[in-house]
């Protein structure tokens, strides 16, 4: 599968969808930020810079410091088992998708953040 199109998408173009998905299920923008910051190591300022600069997913995750427990994120998202995704960047994107999905499904934050 050619993932180039996804990798070149601006994170800022997908970000509102993460927020909308969470808020439709009674969760908050702050919780989405907590998840993104936990996964990427970005603080609020660095996350805002990523959004303002309209960095693509390749740059967004290339500049991130992935959380050491990210490998504990498992399961199926978008029809793919995360543990079986070989492409490192796609795996990181799916990690984030999975965490947002868990938030929208009502999981407790401590479970989502693999603490």
Tab-separated table of C-alpha atoms in Angstrom:
chain	number	residue	atom	x	y	z
A	1	UNK	CA	0.000	0.000	0.000
A	2	UNK	CA	1.288	3.469	-0.911
A	3	UNK	CA	1.089	5.561	2.233
A	4	UNK	CA	2.787	8.645	0.774
A	5	UNK	CA	-0.483	10.579	0.542
A	6	UNK	CA	-1.240	9.996	4.238
A	7	UNK	CA	2.298	10.880	5.302
A	8	UNK	CA	2.126	14.185	3.418
A	9	UNK	CA	-1.258	15.167	4.905
A	10	UNK	CA	-1.065	18.096	7.289
A	11	UNK	CA	-1.585	16.998	10.876
A	12	UNK	CA	-3.585	20.220	11.312
A	13	UNK	CA	-6.089	19.016	8.709
A	14	UNK	CA	-6.843	15.834	10.690
A	15	UNK	CA	-6.612	17.361	14.164
A	16	UNK	CA	-10.153	18.889	14.116
A	17	UNK	CA	-11.527	15.416	13.352
A	18	UNK	CA	-9.840	14.052	16.477
A	19	UNK	CA	-11.426	16.842	18.530
A	20	UNK	CA	-14.864	16.357	16.944
A	21	UNK	CA	-14.790	12.602	17.470
A	22	UNK	CA	-13.989	13.058	21.155
A	23	UNK	CA	-16.463	15.886	21.770
A	24	UNK	CA	-19.333	14.013	20.081
A	25	UNK	CA	-18.869	11.353	22.759
A	26	UNK	CA	-18.727	13.798	25.657
A	27	UNK	CA	-14.937	13.988	25.930
A	28	UNK	CA	-12.876	17.178	25.752
A	29	UNK	CA	-10.276	18.910	23.624
A	30	UNK	CA	-8.047	18.904	26.703
A	31	UNK	CA	-8.241	15.112	26.872
A	32	UNK	CA	-7.271	14.887	23.202
A	33	UNK	CA	-4.304	17.165	23.925
A	34	UNK	CA	-3.314	14.985	26.885
A	35	UNK	CA	-3.269	11.941	24.610
A	36	UNK	CA	-1.312	13.666	21.842
A	37	UNK	CA	1.184	15.043	24.347
A	38	UNK	CA	1.596	11.679	26.062
A	39	UNK	CA	2.244	9.899	22.762
A	40	UNK	CA	4.490	12.512	21.138
A	41	UNK	CA	6.216	14.268	24.020
A	42	UNK	CA	5.035	17.650	22.742
A	43	UNK	CA	4.011	20.220	25.315
A	44	UNK	CA	1.109	22.602	24.613
A	45	UNK	CA	3.363	25.172	22.913
A	46	UNK	CA	5.105	22.618	20.685
A	47	UNK	CA	1.772	21.065	19.710
A	48	UNK	CA	0.428	24.499	18.760
A	49	UNK	CA	3.558	25.130	16.667
A	50	UNK	CA	2.978	21.856	14.804
A	51	UNK	CA	-0.582	22.965	14.083
A	52	UNK	CA	0.391	26.530	13.117
A	53	UNK	CA	3.154	25.302	10.795
A	54	UNK	CA	0.749	22.819	9.192
A	55	UNK	CA	3.402	20.113	9.405
A	56	UNK	CA	2.623	16.859	7.655
A	57	UNK	CA	2.426	13.580	9.579
A	58	UNK	CA	5.966	12.700	8.526
A	59	UNK	CA	7.328	15.880	10.121
A	60	UNK	CA	4.910	15.738	13.061
A	61	UNK	CA	6.059	12.278	14.131
A	62	UNK	CA	9.643	12.828	12.934
A	63	UNK	CA	10.043	15.610	15.498
A	64	UNK	CA	8.172	13.744	18.241
A	65	UNK	CA	9.659	11.771	21.117
A	66	UNK	CA	7.400	8.714	21.170
A	67	UNK	CA	6.414	7.588	24.663
A	68	UNK	CA	8.281	4.444	25.816
A	69	UNK	CA	4.941	2.703	26.493
A	70	UNK	CA	3.607	3.351	22.984
A	71	UNK	CA	4.400	-0.241	22.053
A	72	UNK	CA	1.735	-1.308	24.573
A	73	UNK	CA	-0.913	0.133	22.233
A	74	UNK	CA	-2.428	-2.899	20.551
A	75	UNK	CA	-5.621	-3.926	18.853
A	76	UNK	CA	-7.395	-3.231	15.602
A	77	UNK	CA	-7.912	0.213	14.078
A	78	UNK	CA	-9.203	0.914	10.579
A	79	UNK	CA	-9.175	-2.815	9.889
A	80	UNK	CA	-5.487	-3.277	10.700
A	81	UNK	CA	-3.946	-4.944	13.738
A	82	UNK	CA	-1.501	-2.370	15.080
A	83	UNK	CA	1.038	-4.976	16.180
A	84	UNK	CA	1.314	-6.216	12.577
A	85	UNK	CA	1.933	-2.830	10.927
A	86	UNK	CA	5.540	-2.882	9.729
A	87	UNK	CA	5.921	0.684	8.452
A	88	UNK	CA	7.105	2.727	11.491
A	89	UNK	CA	5.378	5.980	10.531
A	90	UNK	CA	2.067	4.281	9.767
A	91	UNK	CA	2.289	2.470	13.107
A	92	UNK	CA	2.696	5.827	14.908
A	93	UNK	CA	-0.278	7.305	13.046
A	94	UNK	CA	-2.392	4.278	13.961
A	95	UNK	CA	-1.259	4.532	17.594
A	96	UNK	CA	-2.767	8.006	17.714
A	97	UNK	CA	-5.918	6.862	15.914
A	98	UNK	CA	-6.339	4.031	18.409
A	99	UNK	CA	-5.893	6.286	21.440
A	100	UNK	CA	-8.462	8.784	20.142
A	101	UNK	CA	-10.815	5.890	19.392
A	102	UNK	CA	-10.430	4.576	22.946
A	103	UNK	CA	-11.164	8.058	24.309
A	104	UNK	CA	-14.323	8.298	22.203
A	105	UNK	CA	-15.402	4.862	23.411
A	106	UNK	CA	-15.299	6.069	27.002
A	107	UNK	CA	-12.148	4.406	28.290
A	108	UNK	CA	-10.595	5.917	31.393
A	109	UNK	CA	-7.577	8.115	30.764
A	110	UNK	CA	-5.231	5.974	32.871
A	111	UNK	CA	-6.081	2.961	30.671
A	112	UNK	CA	-5.654	4.966	27.477
A	113	UNK	CA	-2.238	6.254	28.591
A	114	UNK	CA	-1.069	2.737	29.483
A	115	UNK	CA	-0.165	3.658	33.060
